[in-house]
mmCIF file of C-alpha atoms in Angstrom:
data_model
loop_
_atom_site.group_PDB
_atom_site.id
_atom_site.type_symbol
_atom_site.label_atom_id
_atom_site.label_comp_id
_atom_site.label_asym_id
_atom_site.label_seq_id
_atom_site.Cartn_x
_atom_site.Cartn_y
_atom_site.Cartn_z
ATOM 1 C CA UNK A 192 -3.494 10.116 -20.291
ATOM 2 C CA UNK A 193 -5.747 8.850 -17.894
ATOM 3 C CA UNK A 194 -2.613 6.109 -16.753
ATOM 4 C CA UNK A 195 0.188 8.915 -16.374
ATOM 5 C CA UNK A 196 -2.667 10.557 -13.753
ATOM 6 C CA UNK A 197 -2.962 7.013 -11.956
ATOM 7 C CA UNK A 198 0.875 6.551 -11.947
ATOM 8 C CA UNK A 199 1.367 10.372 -10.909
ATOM 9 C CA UNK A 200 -1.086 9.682 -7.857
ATOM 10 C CA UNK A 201 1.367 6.445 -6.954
ATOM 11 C CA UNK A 202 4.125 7.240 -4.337
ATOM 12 C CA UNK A 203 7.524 6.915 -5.153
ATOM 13 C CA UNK A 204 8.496 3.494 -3.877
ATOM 14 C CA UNK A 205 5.235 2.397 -5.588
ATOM 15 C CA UNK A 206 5.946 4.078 -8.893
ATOM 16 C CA UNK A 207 9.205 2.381 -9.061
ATOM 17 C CA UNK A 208 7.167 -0.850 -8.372
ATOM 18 C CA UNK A 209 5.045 -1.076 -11.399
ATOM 19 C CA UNK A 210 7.841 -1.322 -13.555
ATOM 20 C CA UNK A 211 7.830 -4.984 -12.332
ATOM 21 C CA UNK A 212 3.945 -5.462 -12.920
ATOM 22 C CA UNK A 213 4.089 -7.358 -15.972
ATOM 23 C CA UNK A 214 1.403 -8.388 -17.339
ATOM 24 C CA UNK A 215 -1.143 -7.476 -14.242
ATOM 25 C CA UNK A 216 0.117 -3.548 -14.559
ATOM 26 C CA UNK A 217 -3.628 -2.300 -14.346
ATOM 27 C CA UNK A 218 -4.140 -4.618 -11.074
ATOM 28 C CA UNK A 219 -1.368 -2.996 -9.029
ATOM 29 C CA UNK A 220 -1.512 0.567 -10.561
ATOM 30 C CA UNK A 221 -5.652 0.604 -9.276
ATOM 31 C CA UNK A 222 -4.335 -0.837 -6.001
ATOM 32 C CA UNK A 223 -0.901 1.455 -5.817
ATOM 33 C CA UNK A 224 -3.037 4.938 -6.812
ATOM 34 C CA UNK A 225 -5.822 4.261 -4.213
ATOM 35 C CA UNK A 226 -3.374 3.721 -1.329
ATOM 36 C CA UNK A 227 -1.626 6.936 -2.405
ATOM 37 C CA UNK A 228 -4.843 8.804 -3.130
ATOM 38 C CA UNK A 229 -6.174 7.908 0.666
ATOM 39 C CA UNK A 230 -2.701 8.421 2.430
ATOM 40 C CA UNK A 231 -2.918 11.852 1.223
ATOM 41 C CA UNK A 232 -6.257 12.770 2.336
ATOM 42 C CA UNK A 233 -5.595 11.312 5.478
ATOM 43 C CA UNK A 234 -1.378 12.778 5.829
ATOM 44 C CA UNK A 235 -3.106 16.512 4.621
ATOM 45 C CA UNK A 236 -6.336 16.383 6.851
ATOM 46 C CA UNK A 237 -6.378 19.810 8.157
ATOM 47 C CA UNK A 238 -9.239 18.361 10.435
ATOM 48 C CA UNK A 239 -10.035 14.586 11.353
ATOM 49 C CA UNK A 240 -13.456 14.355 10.631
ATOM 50 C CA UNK A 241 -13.117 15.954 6.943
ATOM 51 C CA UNK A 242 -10.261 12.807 6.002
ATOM 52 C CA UNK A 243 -13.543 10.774 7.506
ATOM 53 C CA UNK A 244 -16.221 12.087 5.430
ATOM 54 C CA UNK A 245 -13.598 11.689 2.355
ATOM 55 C CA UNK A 246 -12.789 7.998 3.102
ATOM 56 C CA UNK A 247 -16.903 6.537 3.826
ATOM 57 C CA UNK A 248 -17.249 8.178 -0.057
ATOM 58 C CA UNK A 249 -14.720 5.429 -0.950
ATOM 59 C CA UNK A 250 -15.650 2.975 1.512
ATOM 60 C CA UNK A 251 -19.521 3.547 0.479
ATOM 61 C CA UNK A 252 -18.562 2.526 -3.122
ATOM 62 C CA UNK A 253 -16.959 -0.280 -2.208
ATOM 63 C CA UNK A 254 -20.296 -1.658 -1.209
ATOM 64 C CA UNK A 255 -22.009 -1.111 -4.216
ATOM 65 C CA UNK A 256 -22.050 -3.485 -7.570
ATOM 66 C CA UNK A 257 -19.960 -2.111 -9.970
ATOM 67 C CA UNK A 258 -22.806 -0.458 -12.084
ATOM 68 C CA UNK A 259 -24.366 1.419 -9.697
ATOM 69 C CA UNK A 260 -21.096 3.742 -9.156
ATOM 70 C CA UNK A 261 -20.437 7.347 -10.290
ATOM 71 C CA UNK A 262 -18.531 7.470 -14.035
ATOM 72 C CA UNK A 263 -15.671 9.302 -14.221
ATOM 73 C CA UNK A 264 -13.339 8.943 -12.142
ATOM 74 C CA UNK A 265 -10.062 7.663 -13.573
ATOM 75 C CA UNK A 266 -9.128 5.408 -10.187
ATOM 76 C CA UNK A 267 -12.912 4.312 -9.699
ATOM 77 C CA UNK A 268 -13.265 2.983 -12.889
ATOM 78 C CA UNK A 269 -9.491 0.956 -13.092
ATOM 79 C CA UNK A 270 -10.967 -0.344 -9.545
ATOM 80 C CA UNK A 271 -14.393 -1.504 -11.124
ATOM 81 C CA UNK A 272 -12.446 -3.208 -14.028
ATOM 82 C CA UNK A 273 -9.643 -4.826 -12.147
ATOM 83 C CA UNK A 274 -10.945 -5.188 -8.570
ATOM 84 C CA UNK A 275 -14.677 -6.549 -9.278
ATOM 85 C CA UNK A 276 -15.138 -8.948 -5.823
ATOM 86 C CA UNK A 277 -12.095 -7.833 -4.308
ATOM 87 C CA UNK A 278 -13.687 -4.916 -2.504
ATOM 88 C CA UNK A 279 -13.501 -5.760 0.676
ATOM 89 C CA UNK A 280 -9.775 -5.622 0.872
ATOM 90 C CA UNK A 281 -10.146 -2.375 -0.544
ATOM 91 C CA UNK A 282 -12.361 -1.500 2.399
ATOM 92 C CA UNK A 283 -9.846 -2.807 4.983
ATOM 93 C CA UNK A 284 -6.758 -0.431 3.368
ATOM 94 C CA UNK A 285 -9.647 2.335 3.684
ATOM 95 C CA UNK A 286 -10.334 1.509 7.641
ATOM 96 C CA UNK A 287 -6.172 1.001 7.951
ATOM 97 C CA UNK A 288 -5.198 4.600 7.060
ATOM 98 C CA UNK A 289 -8.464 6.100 8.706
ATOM 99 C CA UNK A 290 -7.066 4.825 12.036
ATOM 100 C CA UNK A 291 -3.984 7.058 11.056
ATOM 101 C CA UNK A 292 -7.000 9.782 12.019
ATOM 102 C CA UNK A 293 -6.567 9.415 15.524
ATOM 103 C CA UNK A 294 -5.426 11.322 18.054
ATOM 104 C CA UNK A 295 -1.523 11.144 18.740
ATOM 105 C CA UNK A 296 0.252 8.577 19.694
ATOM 106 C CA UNK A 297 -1.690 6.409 17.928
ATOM 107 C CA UNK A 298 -2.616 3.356 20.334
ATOM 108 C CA UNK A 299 -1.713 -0.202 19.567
ATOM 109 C CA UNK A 300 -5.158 -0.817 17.992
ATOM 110 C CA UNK A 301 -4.777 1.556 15.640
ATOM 111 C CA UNK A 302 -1.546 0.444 14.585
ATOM 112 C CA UNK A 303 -2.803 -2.552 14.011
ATOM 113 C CA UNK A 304 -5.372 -1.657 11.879
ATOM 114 C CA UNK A 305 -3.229 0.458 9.671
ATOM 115 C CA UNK A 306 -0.560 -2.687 9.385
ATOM 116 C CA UNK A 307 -3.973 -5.397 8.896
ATOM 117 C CA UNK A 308 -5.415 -2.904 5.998
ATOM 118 C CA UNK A 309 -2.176 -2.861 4.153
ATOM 119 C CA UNK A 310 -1.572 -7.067 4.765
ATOM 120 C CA UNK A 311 -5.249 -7.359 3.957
ATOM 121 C CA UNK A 312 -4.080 -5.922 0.448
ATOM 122 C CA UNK A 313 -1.068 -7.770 -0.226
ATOM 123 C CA UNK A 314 -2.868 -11.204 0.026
ATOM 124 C CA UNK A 315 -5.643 -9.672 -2.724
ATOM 125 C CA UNK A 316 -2.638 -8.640 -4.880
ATOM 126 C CA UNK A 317 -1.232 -12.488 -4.359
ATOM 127 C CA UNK A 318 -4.567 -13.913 -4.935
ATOM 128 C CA UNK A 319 -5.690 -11.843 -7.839
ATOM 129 C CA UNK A 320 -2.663 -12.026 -9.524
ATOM 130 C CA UNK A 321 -2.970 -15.659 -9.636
ATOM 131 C CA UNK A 322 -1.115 -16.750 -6.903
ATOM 132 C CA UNK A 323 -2.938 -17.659 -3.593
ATOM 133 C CA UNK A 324 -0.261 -20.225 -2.605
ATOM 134 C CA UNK A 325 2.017 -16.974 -1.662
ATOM 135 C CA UNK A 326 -0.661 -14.745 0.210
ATOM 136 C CA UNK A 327 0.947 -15.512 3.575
ATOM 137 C CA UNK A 328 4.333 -14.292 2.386
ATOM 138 C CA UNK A 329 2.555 -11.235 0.606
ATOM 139 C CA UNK A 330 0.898 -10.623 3.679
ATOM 140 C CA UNK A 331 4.702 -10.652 5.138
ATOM 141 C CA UNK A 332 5.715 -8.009 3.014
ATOM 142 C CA UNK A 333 2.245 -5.657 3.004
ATOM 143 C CA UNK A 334 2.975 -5.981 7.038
ATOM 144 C CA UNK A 335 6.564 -4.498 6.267
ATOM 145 C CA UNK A 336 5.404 -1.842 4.358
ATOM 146 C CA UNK A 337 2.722 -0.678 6.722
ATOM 147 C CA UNK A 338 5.480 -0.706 9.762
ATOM 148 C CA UNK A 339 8.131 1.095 7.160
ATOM 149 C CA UNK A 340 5.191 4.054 6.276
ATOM 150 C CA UNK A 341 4.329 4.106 10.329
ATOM 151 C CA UNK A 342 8.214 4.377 11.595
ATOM 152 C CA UNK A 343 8.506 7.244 8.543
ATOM 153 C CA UNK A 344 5.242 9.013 9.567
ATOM 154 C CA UNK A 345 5.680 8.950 13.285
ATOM 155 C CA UNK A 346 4.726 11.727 14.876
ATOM 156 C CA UNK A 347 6.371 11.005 18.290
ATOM 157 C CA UNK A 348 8.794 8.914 19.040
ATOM 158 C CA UNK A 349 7.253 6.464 21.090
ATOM 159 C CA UNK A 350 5.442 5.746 17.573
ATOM 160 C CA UNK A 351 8.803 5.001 15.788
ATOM 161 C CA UNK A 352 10.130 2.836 18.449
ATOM 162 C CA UNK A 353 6.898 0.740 18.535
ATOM 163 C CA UNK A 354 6.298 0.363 14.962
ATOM 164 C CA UNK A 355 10.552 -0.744 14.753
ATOM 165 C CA UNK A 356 9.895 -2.994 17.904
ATOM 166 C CA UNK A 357 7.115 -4.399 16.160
ATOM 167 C CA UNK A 358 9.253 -5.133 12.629
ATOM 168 C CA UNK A 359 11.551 -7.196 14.126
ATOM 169 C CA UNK A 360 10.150 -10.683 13.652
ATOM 170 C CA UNK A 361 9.141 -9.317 10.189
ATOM 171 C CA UNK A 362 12.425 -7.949 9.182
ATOM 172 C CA UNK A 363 14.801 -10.904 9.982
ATOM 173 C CA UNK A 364 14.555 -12.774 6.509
ATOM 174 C CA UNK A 365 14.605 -11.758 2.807
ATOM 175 C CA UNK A 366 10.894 -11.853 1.307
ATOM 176 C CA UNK A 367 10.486 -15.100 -1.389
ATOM 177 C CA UNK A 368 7.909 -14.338 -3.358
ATOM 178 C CA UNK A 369 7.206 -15.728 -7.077
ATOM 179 C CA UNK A 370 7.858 -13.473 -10.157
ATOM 180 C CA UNK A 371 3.973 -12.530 -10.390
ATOM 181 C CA UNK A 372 4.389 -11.186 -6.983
ATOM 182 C CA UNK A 373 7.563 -8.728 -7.720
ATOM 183 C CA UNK A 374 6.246 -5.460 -7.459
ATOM 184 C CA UNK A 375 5.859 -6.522 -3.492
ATOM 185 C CA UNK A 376 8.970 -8.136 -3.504
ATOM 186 C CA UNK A 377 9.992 -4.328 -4.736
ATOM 187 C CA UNK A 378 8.192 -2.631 -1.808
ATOM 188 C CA UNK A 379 8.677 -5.205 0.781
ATOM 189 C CA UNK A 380 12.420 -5.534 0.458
ATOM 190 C CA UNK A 381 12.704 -1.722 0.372
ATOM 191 C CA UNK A 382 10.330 -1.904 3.534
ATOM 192 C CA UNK A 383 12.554 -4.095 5.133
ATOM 193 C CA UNK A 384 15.568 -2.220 4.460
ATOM 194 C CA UNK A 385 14.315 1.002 6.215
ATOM 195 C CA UNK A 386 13.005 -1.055 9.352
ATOM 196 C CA UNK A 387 16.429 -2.047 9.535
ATOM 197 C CA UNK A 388 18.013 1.464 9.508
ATOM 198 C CA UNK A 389 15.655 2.698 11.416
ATOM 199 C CA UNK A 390 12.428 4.228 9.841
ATOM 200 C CA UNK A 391 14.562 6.010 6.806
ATOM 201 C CA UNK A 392 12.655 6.577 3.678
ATOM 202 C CA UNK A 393 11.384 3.744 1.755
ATOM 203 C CA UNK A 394 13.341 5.604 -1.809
ATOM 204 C CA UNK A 395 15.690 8.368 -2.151
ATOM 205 C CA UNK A 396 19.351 7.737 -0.845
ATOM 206 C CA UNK A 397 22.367 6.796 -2.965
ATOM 207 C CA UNK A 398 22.065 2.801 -2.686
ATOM 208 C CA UNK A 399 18.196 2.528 -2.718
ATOM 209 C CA UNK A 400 17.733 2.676 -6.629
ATOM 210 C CA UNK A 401 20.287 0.099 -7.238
ATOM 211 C CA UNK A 402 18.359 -1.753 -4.467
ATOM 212 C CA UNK A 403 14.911 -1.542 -5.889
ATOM 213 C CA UNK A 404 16.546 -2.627 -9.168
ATOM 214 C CA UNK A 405 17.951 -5.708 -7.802
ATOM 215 C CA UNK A 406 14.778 -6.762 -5.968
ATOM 216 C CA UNK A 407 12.930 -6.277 -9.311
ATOM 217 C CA UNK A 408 15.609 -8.300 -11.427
ATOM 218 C CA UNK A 409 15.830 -11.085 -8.681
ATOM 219 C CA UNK A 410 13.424 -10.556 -6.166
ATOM 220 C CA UNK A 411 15.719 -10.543 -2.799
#
């Protein structure tokens, strides 16, 4: 029970990711459920500094050993079993979708942050999944998917354009990343794709499941 809640608390694009987890499921499903758990706190703020107060709770047990956290929650625990000395990644995806908390248009700095939180990530995955030698690429495609989610989010259009003007030397080639690395070849190639329509969604039109199948058969 407690994985169909983790998996339900996955976006889309990231749902359809884990089917290429293999045998490191639990490792991207922790990572996968807290980005979606944060983006929604932060997307359905009603007021800035309550997403705040909701993100130092998770940033504040980052910084604590393992056994000194609260029981009970589903996420937390998958995090203490799977992420143990990864934190700090954790803690920069936390500090990358609090800078979605500023005031509109988000400046370049916070941009950056978002995109550095979500790269930060994606060389964790690569490293914890047992291969380092591929965290620059993974970093490629975590960059992709932060400029993808900040082109979709955009809430002016001087936002879209910049986070599209900032994809292209990103977006030119296909993501080669090895088979423990799929799920990001899933997400990163799907990234891509939108960046190069535009800022469409990541999931959801008539070609992208046949897409995301073909990136988690092959990869590219």
């Amino acid at each position: 029970m407690e994985r169909t809640e983790l998996i339900e608390e996955c976006p889309e694009v990231s749902r359809i990711a884990l089917a290429s987890a293999g045998r490191n499921r639990d490792l991207w499903l922790a990572a996968f459920a807290l980005d979606g758990r944060i983006g929604r706190m932060v997307l359905g703020a009603s007021e800035p500094m309550l997403g705040q107060m909701r993100l130092a709770w998770w940033r504040d047990q980052f910084g604590q050993p393992v056994t000194k956290r609260p029981e009970g929650d589903p996420l937390l625990d998958l995090i203490g079993r799977k992420w143990e000395g990864g934190e700090s990644a954790l803690r920069e995806l936390v500090d990358g979708w609090e800078a979605l908390l500023s005031p509109r248009p988000l400046s370049g700095t916070d941009r950056a942050s978002f995109i550095a939180g979500r790269a930060s990530l994606a060389r964790a995955l690569a490293d914890r999944a047992g291969s380092p030698s591929a965290a620059r690429e993974a970093q490629c495609a975590g960059t992709l998917w932060a400029l993808a989610d900040l082109a979709i989010h955009a809430q002016e259009p001087g936002e879209r354009s910049a986070a599209l003007d900032d994809a292209v030397e990103f977006a030119q080639d296909s993501l080669r990343l090895p088979r423990s690395l799929r799920p990001l070849s899933v997400i990163g190639g799907l990234a891509r794709r939108s960046l190069r329509l535009g800022g469409c969604p990541l999931v959801g039109d008539r070609l992208s499941p046949f897409i995301a199948l073909r990136l988690g058969l092959f990869g590219r």
